[in-house]
């Protein structure tokens, strides 16, 4: 069924969507892939180390924080990220350069599994949507369920067509990473398919089973 | 008679081929994708295949690369032994062509200088170049920009001779099943059987540059290509890995003599953007 949603993507949004839904998204995407994710996680780790170093000795308690400290840490970590992470949608993508007069070049999804190592960390801080293509690990699926998040696939190899849904693109940070820099995109009716919904239903598994004639 | 070819001619052709291959698919690929839409039984699969058609049209008309992963440039050079290259090194001329093609053609620079330090070279060089010395006085250049979504799902199996043809088929099906949605299906499956560890990988890569509507000239290999394509399309993976019949567009197999103790098999998977451009100078 075709559905239309806008960002920010909240728990309310993901609750209304199921694996297999064809969805058009309008709003803001943050773009990050391998090298950017590595830096985002390094920034979080640094912030976390500094937070623990500042804690009085009696509160350290093997890393188990009391509720108020836990919240204070989460706040610090969110601030360490270069974009507002709560209810955000992150697009796993590295565009080709834009020709003159265009916001972006070819802009299709990249393989999401390379971000599996990093994704749960960001979902735990409030990121709600991941847009990419390809399989995810059990850890990511568990994190999707825990955070009422969602994994969408865009059609891989349709970068020219998808670029037409991108209305503007601006650099957020990590310019030195070239095609892997973090970008902020404004998108209009960007077509995606819900692959893993907030209950952990996985279209890659169910759809393949439905059409398989041999195993 | 020795024929002279200048490095400028090599560079210019490589540059143009980088741009051409990233914006236009070869006729055989285009036709095969068109045909696929008619064979797909899943409604979502058909929708995706139609988007891929539309994507090709947009790419060509508006000069937007078909896929943002414009690949690492793989170049096959068949150089006639009567050819003399003048004005510099052939190797430098090819890298220069890639550098110009990727910067002037607004193609993505996806190459890092060192596999672990990972600093982008910012001009998509170096290319991966394979040379073959041939008879005659021509130079045949084949350029295949290779995206890594599918490259990452490729593999080499060092089978035993006793595994036989069934073992080979099983290995190929396993590779395709494992690749699934990650390799951007419908895919083209390049297979190399025989040779040594590195030779079979090269055979598989080269198999991807063979038109998808052309079969192996060896009768039993042609049969195997057809049987595997049918089996792969029964796996249910479908367009985008979201279920369906059209999982692969073709299986191209190349073979080579091998050792009495071995049966190497390489499976090089390519997405539906199976790009290549070829020219003879």
CSV table of C-alpha atoms in Angstrom, one decimal:
chain,number,residue,atom,x,y,z
A,1,UNK,CA,0.0,0.0,0.0
A,2,UNK,CA,1.3,3.5,-0.9
A,3,UNK,CA,1.8,5.8,2.1
A,4,UNK,CA,3.0,9.4,2.4
A,5,UNK,CA,5.0,10.5,5.4
A,6,UNK,CA,7.0,13.6,6.5
A,7,UNK,CA,10.1,14.0,8.7
A,8,UNK,CA,10.8,14.1,11.6
A,9,UNK,CA,10.0,10.4,11.8
A,10,UNK,CA,8.5,9.7,15.2
A,11,UNK,CA,7.5,6.5,17.0
A,12,UNK,CA,4.0,7.4,16.0
A,13,UNK,CA,5.1,7.4,12.3
A,14,UNK,CA,6.8,4.0,12.5
A,15,UNK,CA,3.9,2.5,14.4
A,16,UNK,CA,1.7,3.2,11.4
A,17,UNK,CA,3.9,1.4,8.9
A,18,UNK,CA,4.5,-2.3,8.2
A,19,UNK,CA,7.2,-4.2,6.3
A,20,UNK,CA,6.2,-4.2,2.6
A,21,UNK,CA,4.6,-0.7,2.6
A,22,UNK,CA,5.6,1.5,-0.2
A,23,UNK,CA,6.3,4.9,1.3
A,24,UNK,CA,7.0,8.4,-0.1
A,25,UNK,CA,9.0,10.5,2.3
A,26,UNK,CA,9.1,14.3,2.3
A,27,UNK,CA,11.4,16.4,4.5
A,28,UNK,CA,15.0,16.2,5.8
A,29,UNK,CA,17.5,13.4,5.3
A,30,UNK,CA,21.0,13.4,6.8
A,31,UNK,CA,23.4,11.6,4.6
A,32,UNK,CA,26.2,9.5,6.1
A,33,UNK,CA,28.0,6.4,5.0
A,34,UNK,CA,31.1,4.3,6.1
A,35,UNK,CA,33.8,6.9,6.9
A,36,UNK,CA,31.2,9.4,8.3
A,37,UNK,CA,29.7,6.8,10.6
A,38,UNK,CA,33.2,5.9,11.9
A,39,UNK,CA,33.8,9.6,12.8
A,40,UNK,CA,30.3,10.0,14.4
A,41,UNK,CA,31.0,7.0,16.6
A,42,UNK,CA,34.5,8.2,17.5
A,43,UNK,CA,33.0,11.5,18.5
A,44,UNK,CA,30.5,9.7,20.8
A,45,UNK,CA,33.2,7.6,22.3
A,46,UNK,CA,35.4,10.6,23.0
A,47,UNK,CA,32.4,12.4,24.6
A,48,UNK,CA,31.7,9.3,26.7
A,49,UNK,CA,35.3,9.0,27.9
A,50,UNK,CA,35.3,12.6,29.0
A,51,UNK,CA,32.0,12.3,30.7
A,52,UNK,CA,33.2,9.3,32.8
A,53,UNK,CA,36.5,11.1,33.5
A,54,UNK,CA,34.5,14.1,35.0
A,55,UNK,CA,32.3,11.9,37.2
A,56,UNK,CA,33.2,11.8,41.0
A,57,UNK,CA,34.8,8.5,41.9
A,58,UNK,CA,31.8,7.2,43.9
A,59,UNK,CA,29.5,7.5,40.9
A,60,UNK,CA,31.6,5.5,38.6
A,61,UNK,CA,30.2,2.1,39.8
A,62,UNK,CA,31.5,0.0,36.9
A,63,UNK,CA,29.9,2.2,34.2
A,64,UNK,CA,26.4,1.6,35.6
A,65,UNK,CA,24.9,5.1,35.8
A,66,UNK,CA,22.0,6.2,37.9
A,67,UNK,CA,19.0,7.5,36.0
A,68,UNK,CA,19.8,11.2,36.1
A,69,UNK,CA,23.5,10.6,35.1
A,70,UNK,CA,22.3,8.3,32.3
A,71,UNK,CA,20.1,11.1,31.0
A,72,UNK,CA,22.9,13.7,31.3
A,73,UNK,CA,25.2,11.4,29.3
A,74,UNK,CA,22.7,10.9,26.6
A,75,UNK,CA,22.2,14.6,26.3
A,76,UNK,CA,25.9,15.2,26.0
A,77,UNK,CA,26.2,12.5,23.4
A,78,UNK,CA,23.4,13.9,21.3
A,79,UNK,CA,25.1,17.3,21.5
A,80,UNK,CA,28.3,15.8,20.2
A,81,UNK,CA,26.7,14.8,17.0
A,82,UNK,CA,26.7,17.2,14.0
A,83,UNK,CA,22.9,17.0,13.4
A,84,UNK,CA,19.8,16.7,15.6
A,85,UNK,CA,19.6,12.9,16.0
A,86,UNK,CA,16.2,12.6,17.7
A,87,UNK,CA,13.6,11.4,15.2
A,88,UNK,CA,16.1,11.8,12.3
A,89,UNK,CA,16.3,9.9,9.1
A,90,UNK,CA,19.8,8.9,7.9
A,91,UNK,CA,20.3,8.1,4.3
A,92,UNK,CA,23.2,5.7,3.6
A,93,UNK,CA,24.5,7.3,0.4
A,94,UNK,CA,27.5,8.9,-1.3
A,95,UNK,CA,26.5,11.0,-4.2
A,96,UNK,CA,28.3,11.6,-7.5
A,97,UNK,CA,29.3,15.3,-7.9
A,98,UNK,CA,26.5,17.7,-8.9
A,99,UNK,CA,26.6,19.3,-12.4
A,100,UNK,CA,26.1,23.0,-12.5
A,101,UNK,CA,22.6,24.2,-11.5
A,102,UNK,CA,21.7,20.9,-9.8
A,103,UNK,CA,21.5,20.2,-6.1
A,104,UNK,CA,23.2,16.8,-6.4
A,105,UNK,CA,24.5,14.1,-8.8
A,106,UNK,CA,23.4,10.5,-8.9
A,107,UNK,CA,22.1,9.6,-5.4
A,108,UNK,CA,21.0,6.0,-4.8
A,109,UNK,CA,21.4,4.0,-1.6
A,110,UNK,CA,24.5,2.1,-0.6
A,111,UNK,CA,24.7,-1.3,1.2
A,112,UNK,CA,23.5,-0.8,4.7
A,113,UNK,CA,25.3,-3.8,6.3
A,114,UNK,CA,28.5,-1.8,6.4
A,115,UNK,CA,26.9,0.5,8.9
A,116,UNK,CA,25.6,-2.4,11.1
A,117,UNK,CA,28.4,-2.0,13.5
A,118,UNK,CA,27.5,1.7,14.1
A,119,UNK,CA,23.7,1.9,13.7
A,120,UNK,CA,22.4,0.6,17.1
A,121,UNK,CA,24.4,3.3,18.8
A,122,UNK,CA,22.7,6.1,16.9
A,123,UNK,CA,19.2,4.4,17.1
A,124,UNK,CA,19.7,4.3,20.9
A,125,UNK,CA,20.2,8.1,20.9
A,126,UNK,CA,17.0,8.7,19.0
A,127,UNK,CA,17.6,8.2,15.2
A,128,UNK,CA,14.4,6.7,13.9
A,129,UNK,CA,14.9,5.9,10.2
A,130,UNK,CA,17.7,4.3,8.2
A,131,UNK,CA,17.5,4.4,4.4
A,132,UNK,CA,19.8,2.0,2.5
A,133,UNK,CA,19.7,-1.3,0.8
A,134,UNK,CA,20.5,-4.9,1.7
A,135,UNK,CA,20.5,-7.1,4.7
A,136,UNK,CA,20.9,-6.1,8.4
A,137,UNK,CA,22.3,-8.0,11.4
A,138,UNK,CA,20.3,-9.3,14.3
A,139,UNK,CA,21.8,-6.6,16.5
A,140,UNK,CA,20.4,-3.9,14.2
A,141,UNK,CA,17.0,-5.6,14.1
A,142,UNK,CA,16.9,-5.8,17.9
A,143,UNK,CA,17.8,-2.1,18.1
A,144,UNK,CA,15.0,-1.2,15.6
A,145,UNK,CA,12.5,-3.0,17.8
A,146,UNK,CA,13.9,-1.5,21.1
A,147,UNK,CA,13.7,2.0,19.7
A,148,UNK,CA,10.6,1.8,17.5
A,149,UNK,CA,12.7,2.6,14.6
A,150,UNK,CA,12.5,1.5,11.0
A,151,UNK,CA,14.7,0.4,8.1
A,152,UNK,CA,13.7,1.4,4.6
A,153,UNK,CA,15.2,0.3,1.3
A,154,UNK,CA,15.5,2.6,-1.7
A,155,UNK,CA,16.0,1.0,-5.1
A,156,UNK,CA,19.7,0.2,-5.5
A,157,UNK,CA,21.2,1.4,-8.8
A,158,UNK,CA,18.4,4.0,-9.5
A,159,UNK,CA,20.6,6.9,-8.5
A,160,UNK,CA,19.7,9.1,-11.4
A,161,UNK,CA,16.0,8.7,-10.8
A,162,UNK,CA,16.2,9.1,-7.0
A,163,UNK,CA,18.3,12.3,-7.4
A,164,UNK,CA,15.2,14.0,-9.0
A,165,UNK,CA,13.4,13.8,-5.5
A,166,UNK,CA,16.3,15.7,-3.9
A,167,UNK,CA,15.5,19.4,-3.9
A,168,UNK,CA,18.5,20.7,-2.0
A,169,UNK,CA,21.7,19.5,-0.5
A,170,UNK,CA,24.0,21.3,2.0
A,171,UNK,CA,27.3,20.2,3.6
A,172,UNK,CA,27.0,19.5,7.4
A,173,UNK,CA,30.5,18.4,8.2
A,174,UNK,CA,33.6,16.2,7.2
A,175,UNK,CA,34.1,17.9,3.9
A,176,UNK,CA,37.5,16.2,3.7
A,177,UNK,CA,35.8,12.9,3.2
A,178,UNK,CA,34.7,13.9,-0.3
A,179,UNK,CA,31.8,11.7,-1.4
A,180,UNK,CA,31.5,10.5,2.2
A,181,UNK,CA,30.8,13.9,3.8
A,182,UNK,CA,27.7,14.4,6.0
A,183,UNK,CA,25.0,16.2,4.0
A,184,UNK,CA,21.6,17.6,4.8
A,185,UNK,CA,19.1,17.0,2.0
A,186,UNK,CA,15.6,18.3,1.5
A,187,UNK,CA,13.6,15.5,-0.3
A,188,UNK,CA,10.1,15.4,-1.8
A,189,UNK,CA,8.2,12.2,-2.2
A,190,UNK,CA,11.3,10.1,-2.0
A,191,UNK,CA,10.2,6.5,-2.8
A,192,UNK,CA,11.2,3.8,-0.3
A,193,UNK,CA,9.9,0.4,0.9
A,194,UNK,CA,9.7,-0.6,4.5
A,195,UNK,CA,12.0,-3.6,4.9
A,196,UNK,CA,12.2,-4.0,8.7
A,197,UNK,CA,9.4,-2.5,10.7
A,198,UNK,CA,9.3,-1.6,14.3
A,199,UNK,CA,8.1,-5.1,15.2
A,200,UNK,CA,11.1,-6.6,13.6
A,201,UNK,CA,9.2,-8.0,10.5
A,202,UNK,CA,11.7,-8.4,7.7
A,203,UNK,CA,10.5,-8.2,4.1
A,204,UNK,CA,13.8,-9.6,2.8
A,205,UNK,CA,13.0,-12.9,4.5
A,206,UNK,CA,9.2,-13.1,4.0
A,207,UNK,CA,9.1,-11.9,0.4
A,208,UNK,CA,12.0,-14.3,-0.7
A,209,UNK,CA,10.2,-17.2,0.9
A,210,UNK,CA,7.0,-16.3,-0.8
A,211,UNK,CA,8.6,-16.4,-4.3
A,212,UNK,CA,11.2,-19.2,-3.8
A,213,UNK,CA,10.6,-22.3,-5.8
A,214,UNK,CA,13.9,-24.0,-4.7
A,215,UNK,CA,15.9,-23.6,-1.5
B,1,UNK,CA,55.0,-3.5,-40.0
B,2,UNK,CA,55.0,-1.7,-36.6
B,3,UNK,CA,52.0,0.6,-36.0
B,4,UNK,CA,52.4,3.6,-33.8
B,5,UNK,CA,49.7,4.7,-31.4
B,6,UNK,CA,50.1,7.8,-29.3
B,7,UNK,CA,49.5,7.9,-25.5
B,8,UNK,CA,47.1,10.9,-26.1
B,9,UNK,CA,44.9,8.6,-28.2
B,10,UNK,CA,44.8,6.1,-25.4
B,11,UNK,CA,44.1,8.7,-22.8
B,12,UNK,CA,41.3,10.4,-24.8
B,13,UNK,CA,39.5,7.1,-25.4
B,14,UNK,CA,39.7,5.9,-21.8
B,15,UNK,CA,38.3,9.3,-20.7
B,16,UNK,CA,35.4,9.1,-23.1
B,17,UNK,CA,34.7,5.5,-22.2
B,18,UNK,CA,34.5,6.3,-18.4
B,19,UNK,CA,31.8,8.9,-19.1
B,20,UNK,CA,30.0,6.7,-21.7
B,21,UNK,CA,29.9,3.6,-19.5
B,22,UNK,CA,28.6,5.5,-16.5
B,23,UNK,CA,25.7,7.1,-18.4
B,24,UNK,CA,24.6,4.5,-21.0
B,25,UNK,CA,24.2,0.8,-20.6
B,26,UNK,CA,25.2,-1.4,-23.6
B,27,UNK,CA,22.3,-2.4,-25.9
B,28,UNK,CA,22.3,-6.1,-24.7
B,29,UNK,CA,22.0,-5.0,-21.0
B,30,UNK,CA,19.2,-2.5,-21.9
B,31,UNK,CA,17.3,-5.1,-23.9
B,32,UNK,CA,17.7,-7.7,-21.2
B,33,UNK,CA,16.3,-5.3,-18.5
B,34,UNK,CA,13.4,-4.5,-20.7
B,35,UNK,CA,12.6,-8.2,-21.3
B,36,UNK,CA,12.9,-8.8,-17.5
B,37,UNK,CA,10.0,-6.5,-16.7
B,38,UNK,CA,7.7,-8.7,-18.8
B,39,UNK,CA,8.8,-11.9,-17.0
B,40,UNK,CA,8.4,-10.6,-13.4
B,41,UNK,CA,5.5,-12.1,-11.5
B,42,UNK,CA,5.8,-9.9,-8.4
B,43,UNK,CA,4.0,-6.5,-8.6
B,44,UNK,CA,6.6,-4.8,-6.5
B,45,UNK,CA,9.3,-6.5,-8.6
B,46,UNK,CA,7.7,-5.1,-11.8
B,47,UNK,CA,7.5,-1.6,-10.2
B,48,UNK,CA,11.2,-1.8,-9.4
B,49,UNK,CA,12.1,-3.0,-12.9
B,50,UNK,CA,10.1,-0.1,-14.4
B,51,UNK,CA,11.9,2.3,-12.1
B,52,UNK,CA,15.2,0.9,-13.4
B,53,UNK,CA,14.0,1.6,-17.0
B,54,UNK,CA,13.1,5.1,-16.1
B,55,UNK,CA,16.4,5.5,-14.3
B,56,UNK,CA,18.3,4.6,-17.5
B,57,UNK,CA,16.3,7.1,-19.5
B,58,UNK,CA,16.9,9.9,-16.9
B,59,UNK,CA,20.6,9.0,-16.8
B,60,UNK,CA,21.1,9.3,-20.6
B,61,UNK,CA,18.9,12.3,-21.2
B,62,UNK,CA,20.1,14.4,-18.2
B,63,UNK,CA,23.7,13.1,-18.0
B,64,UNK,CA,23.3,11.9,-14.4
B,65,UNK,CA,25.3,8.7,-13.8
B,66,UNK,CA,23.1,5.6,-13.8
B,67,UNK,CA,24.4,4.8,-10.3
B,68,UNK,CA,26.2,7.1,-7.8
B,69,UNK,CA,28.8,4.3,-7.3
B,70,UNK,CA,30.6,5.0,-10.6
B,71,UNK,CA,33.0,2.3,-9.6
B,72,UNK,CA,36.6,1.5,-9.6
B,73,UNK,CA,37.8,1.5,-13.2
B,74,UNK,CA,38.8,-1.9,-14.4
B,75,UNK,CA,40.5,-1.8,-17.8
B,76,UNK,CA,41.3,-4.8,-20.0
B,77,UNK,CA,44.0,-4.0,-22.6
B,78,UNK,CA,44.6,-6.3,-25.5
B,79,UNK,CA,47.6,-5.0,-27.3
B,80,UNK,CA,48.7,-6.3,-30.6
B,81,UNK,CA,52.4,-7.2,-30.6
B,82,UNK,CA,52.9,-5.1,-33.8
B,83,UNK,CA,51.9,-1.9,-31.8
B,84,UNK,CA,54.4,0.7,-30.6
B,85,UNK,CA,53.1,3.1,-28.0
B,86,UNK,CA,54.6,6.5,-28.4
B,87,UNK,CA,54.9,9.6,-26.2
B,88,UNK,CA,55.0,8.0,-22.8
B,89,UNK,CA,54.0,5.0,-20.8
B,90,UNK,CA,50.8,3.1,-21.7
B,91,UNK,CA,50.1,2.6,-18.0
B,92,UNK,CA,50.3,6.3,-17.2
B,93,UNK,CA,48.1,7.1,-20.3
B,94,UNK,CA,45.4,4.8,-18.9
B,95,UNK,CA,45.4,6.3,-15.4
B,96,UNK,CA,45.4,9.8,-16.9
B,97,UNK,CA,42.3,8.9,-19.0
B,98,UNK,CA,40.5,7.7,-15.8
B,99,UNK,CA,41.5,10.8,-13.9
B,100,UNK,CA,40.1,13.1,-16.7
B,101,UNK,CA,37.0,11.0,-17.2
B,102,UNK,CA,36.1,11.0,-13.6
B,103,UNK,CA,36.7,14.7,-13.0
B,104,UNK,CA,35.3,16.1,-16.3
B,105,UNK,CA,32.4,13.6,-16.3
B,106,UNK,CA,31.2,14.5,-12.7
B,107,UNK,CA,31.7,10.9,-11.7
B,108,UNK,CA,32.2,9.9,-8.1
B,109,UNK,CA,35.7,9.4,-6.8
B,110,UNK,CA,35.6,6.2,-4.8
B,111,UNK,CA,39.2,5.0,-4.6
B,112,UNK,CA,41.4,5.2,-1.5
B,113,UNK,CA,45.2,5.2,-1.8
B,114,UNK,CA,45.7,2.5,0.9
B,115,UNK,CA,43.3,-0.2,1.9
B,116,UNK,CA,43.8,0.4,5.6
B,117,UNK,CA,44.7,4.1,5.8
B,118,UNK,CA,41.9,4.8,3.5
B,119,UNK,CA,42.6,8.3,2.2
B,120,UNK,CA,40.6,9.2,-1.0
B,121,UNK,CA,42.9,9.8,-4.0
B,122,UNK,CA,40.2,12.4,-5.2
B,123,UNK,CA,40.5,11.5,-8.9
B,124,UNK,CA,39.5,7.8,-8.8
B,125,UNK,CA,42.9,6.6,-9.8
B,126,UNK,CA,44.5,4.2,-10.0
B,127,UNK,CA,42.6,2.0,-12.3
B,128,UNK,CA,42.9,-1.8,-12.1
B,129,UNK,CA,44.6,-2.8,-15.4
B,130,UNK,CA,44.9,-6.2,-17.0
B,131,UNK,CA,47.1,-6.6,-20.1
B,132,UNK,CA,47.1,-9.2,-22.7
B,133,UNK,CA,49.5,-9.4,-25.6
B,134,UNK,CA,47.6,-10.3,-28.8
B,135,UNK,CA,48.5,-10.9,-32.5
B,136,UNK,CA,48.1,-8.0,-34.9
B,137,UNK,CA,48.5,-4.2,-34.8
B,138,UNK,CA,45.4,-3.1,-32.9
B,139,UNK,CA,44.8,-2.1,-29.3
B,140,UNK,CA,41.5,-3.2,-27.8
B,141,UNK,CA,40.4,-1.4,-24.7
B,142,UNK,CA,37.5,-2.6,-22.5
B,143,UNK,CA,36.6,-0.4,-19.6
B,144,UNK,CA,34.3,-1.8,-16.9
B,145,UNK,CA,33.6,0.6,-13.9
B,146,UNK,CA,32.9,-1.9,-11.1
B,147,UNK,CA,30.6,-0.9,-8.2
B,148,UNK,CA,31.4,-2.4,-4.8
B,149,UNK,CA,27.9,-3.3,-3.6
B,150,UNK,CA,28.1,-6.4,-5.8
B,151,UNK,CA,31.9,-6.7,-5.8
B,152,UNK,CA,31.8,-7.2,-2.1
B,153,UNK,CA,29.5,-10.2,-2.6
B,154,UNK,CA,31.8,-12.0,-5.0
B,155,UNK,CA,33.9,-15.0,-4.0
B,156,UNK,CA,36.4,-17.7,-4.9
B,157,UNK,CA,35.9,-21.4,-4.0
B,158,UNK,CA,38.9,-23.8,-4.3
B,159,UNK,CA,36.8,-27.0,-5.0
B,160,UNK,CA,38.2,-30.6,-5.3
B,161,UNK,CA,38.1,-32.3,-8.6
B,162,UNK,CA,35.7,-34.9,-7.0
B,163,UNK,CA,33.2,-32.1,-6.4
B,164,UNK,CA,32.6,-32.1,-10.1
B,165,UNK,CA,30.0,-30.1,-12.0
B,166,UNK,CA,27.4,-30.4,-9.2
B,167,UNK,CA,29.9,-28.9,-6.8
B,168,UNK,CA,30.4,-26.0,-9.2
B,169,UNK,CA,26.7,-25.4,-9.6
B,170,UNK,CA,26.2,-25.5,-5.8
B,171,UNK,CA,29.0,-23.0,-5.3
B,172,UNK,CA,27.5,-20.6,-7.8
B,173,UNK,CA,24.0,-20.9,-6.3
B,174,UNK,CA,25.4,-20.4,-2.8
B,175,UNK,CA,27.2,-17.2,-3.8
B,176,UNK,CA,24.1,-15.8,-5.4
B,177,UNK,CA,21.9,-16.7,-2.4
B,178,UNK,CA,24.4,-15.1,0.0
B,179,UNK,CA,24.6,-12.0,-2.1
B,180,UNK,CA,20.8,-11.6,-2.2
B,181,UNK,CA,19.5,-8.0,-1.8
B,182,UNK,CA,23.0,-6.6,-1.2
B,183,UNK,CA,24.2,-7.1,-4.8
B,184,UNK,CA,21.3,-4.9,-6.3
B,185,UNK,CA,19.5,-7.7,-8.2
B,186,UNK,CA,18.7,-8.4,-10.9
B,187,UNK,CA,22.3,-9.3,-11.2
B,188,UNK,CA,24.7,-10.6,-13.8
B,189,UNK,CA,26.8,-13.5,-12.6
B,190,UNK,CA,30.3,-13.8,-14.0
B,191,UNK,CA,31.9,-17.2,-13.4
B,192,UNK,CA,35.5,-18.4,-13.9
B,193,UNK,CA,36.2,-22.1,-13.7
B,194,UNK,CA,39.7,-23.6,-13.8
B,195,UNK,CA,43.1,-22.0,-14.0
B,196,UNK,CA,44.7,-21.0,-10.7
B,197,UNK,CA,43.4,-19.0,-7.7
B,198,UNK,CA,43.9,-15.7,-9.5
B,199,UNK,CA,43.2,-16.9,-13.0
B,200,UNK,CA,39.7,-18.0,-12.2
B,201,UNK,CA,38.9,-14.6,-10.6
B,202,UNK,CA,40.1,-12.9,-13.7
B,203,UNK,CA,38.0,-15.2,-15.9
B,204,UNK,CA,35.0,-14.3,-13.8
B,205,UNK,CA,35.6,-10.6,-14.2
B,206,UNK,CA,36.1,-10.9,-17.9
B,207,UNK,CA,32.9,-13.0,-18.2
B,208,UNK,CA,31.0,-9.9,-17.0
B,209,UNK,CA,32.1,-8.0,-20.1
B,210,UNK,CA,30.6,-10.6,-22.4
B,211,UNK,CA,27.2,-9.5,-23.8
B,212,UNK,CA,24.3,-11.0,-21.7
B,213,UNK,CA,22.6,-12.4,-24.8
B,214,UNK,CA,25.7,-14.3,-25.9
B,215,UNK,CA,26.4,-17.9,-24.6
B,216,UNK,CA,29.6,-19.8,-24.1
B,217,UNK,CA,30.8,-21.5,-27.4
B,218,UNK,CA,31.4,-24.7,-25.4
B,219,UNK,CA,28.2,-26.8,-25.5
B,220,UNK,CA,28.3,-28.1,-21.9
B,221,UNK,CA,29.1,-24.7,-20.5
B,222,UNK,CA,26.2,-23.1,-22.4
B,223,UNK,CA,23.9,-25.7,-20.9
B,224,UNK,CA,25.3,-25.0,-17.5
B,225,UNK,CA,24.7,-21.2,-18.0
B,226,UNK,CA,21.1,-21.8,-19.0
B,227,UNK,CA,20.4,-24.3,-16.1
B,228,UNK,CA,22.0,-22.0,-13.5
B,229,UNK,CA,20.1,-18.9,-14.8
B,230,UNK,CA,16.8,-20.9,-14.4
B,231,UNK,CA,17.7,-22.1,-10.9
B,232,UNK,CA,18.9,-18.7,-9.7
B,233,UNK,CA,15.5,-17.3,-10.9
B,234,UNK,CA,13.8,-19.8,-8.7
B,235,UNK,CA,15.5,-18.6,-5.6
B,236,UNK,CA,12.8,-16.0,-5.0
B,237,UNK,CA,15.3,-13.1,-4.4
B,238,UNK,CA,13.8,-10.9,-7.2
B,239,UNK,CA,14.4,-7.2,-8.1
B,240,UNK,CA,15.9,-5.3,-5.3
B,241,UNK,CA,15.9,-8.5,-3.2
B,242,UNK,CA,12.3,-7.8,-2.4
B,243,UNK,CA,10.9,-11.1,-3.8
B,244,UNK,CA,10.3,-12.2,-7.3
B,245,UNK,CA,11.4,-14.2,-10.3
B,246,UNK,CA,14.0,-12.0,-11.9
B,247,UNK,CA,17.0,-12.4,-9.7
B,248,UNK,CA,19.6,-12.6,-12.5
B,249,UNK,CA,19.7,-11.5,-16.1
B,250,UNK,CA,22.5,-13.8,-17.2
B,251,UNK,CA,25.1,-16.3,-16.1
B,252,UNK,CA,28.3,-16.0,-18.1
B,253,UNK,CA,30.9,-18.7,-17.5
B,254,UNK,CA,34.5,-18.7,-18.8
B,255,UNK,CA,36.7,-21.8,-18.4
B,256,UNK,CA,40.5,-22.5,-18.6
B,257,UNK,CA,42.7,-25.6,-18.2
B,258,UNK,CA,43.6,-26.3,-14.6
B,259,UNK,CA,45.8,-28.6,-12.4
B,260,UNK,CA,45.1,-32.3,-11.8
B,261,UNK,CA,44.5,-31.5,-8.1
B,262,UNK,CA,42.2,-28.5,-8.4
B,263,UNK,CA,38.9,-27.1,-9.4
B,264,UNK,CA,38.9,-23.4,-8.7
B,265,UNK,CA,35.7,-21.5,-9.2
B,266,UNK,CA,35.2,-17.7,-8.9
B,267,UNK,CA,31.9,-16.0,-8.8
B,268,UNK,CA,32.0,-12.3,-9.6
B,269,UNK,CA,28.7,-10.7,-9.1
B,270,UNK,CA,27.6,-7.5,-10.8
B,271,UNK,CA,24.4,-5.5,-10.2
B,272,UNK,CA,22.0,-4.6,-13.0
B,273,UNK,CA,24.2,-1.7,-13.8
B,274,UNK,CA,26.7,-4.0,-15.6
B,275,UNK,CA,28.7,-1.3,-17.3
B,276,UNK,CA,31.3,-1.7,-19.9
B,277,UNK,CA,32.5,0.1,-23.0
B,278,UNK,CA,34.9,-1.4,-25.6
B,279,UNK,CA,36.9,0.2,-28.4
B,280,UNK,CA,39.4,-0.9,-30.9
B,281,UNK,CA,42.1,1.5,-31.9
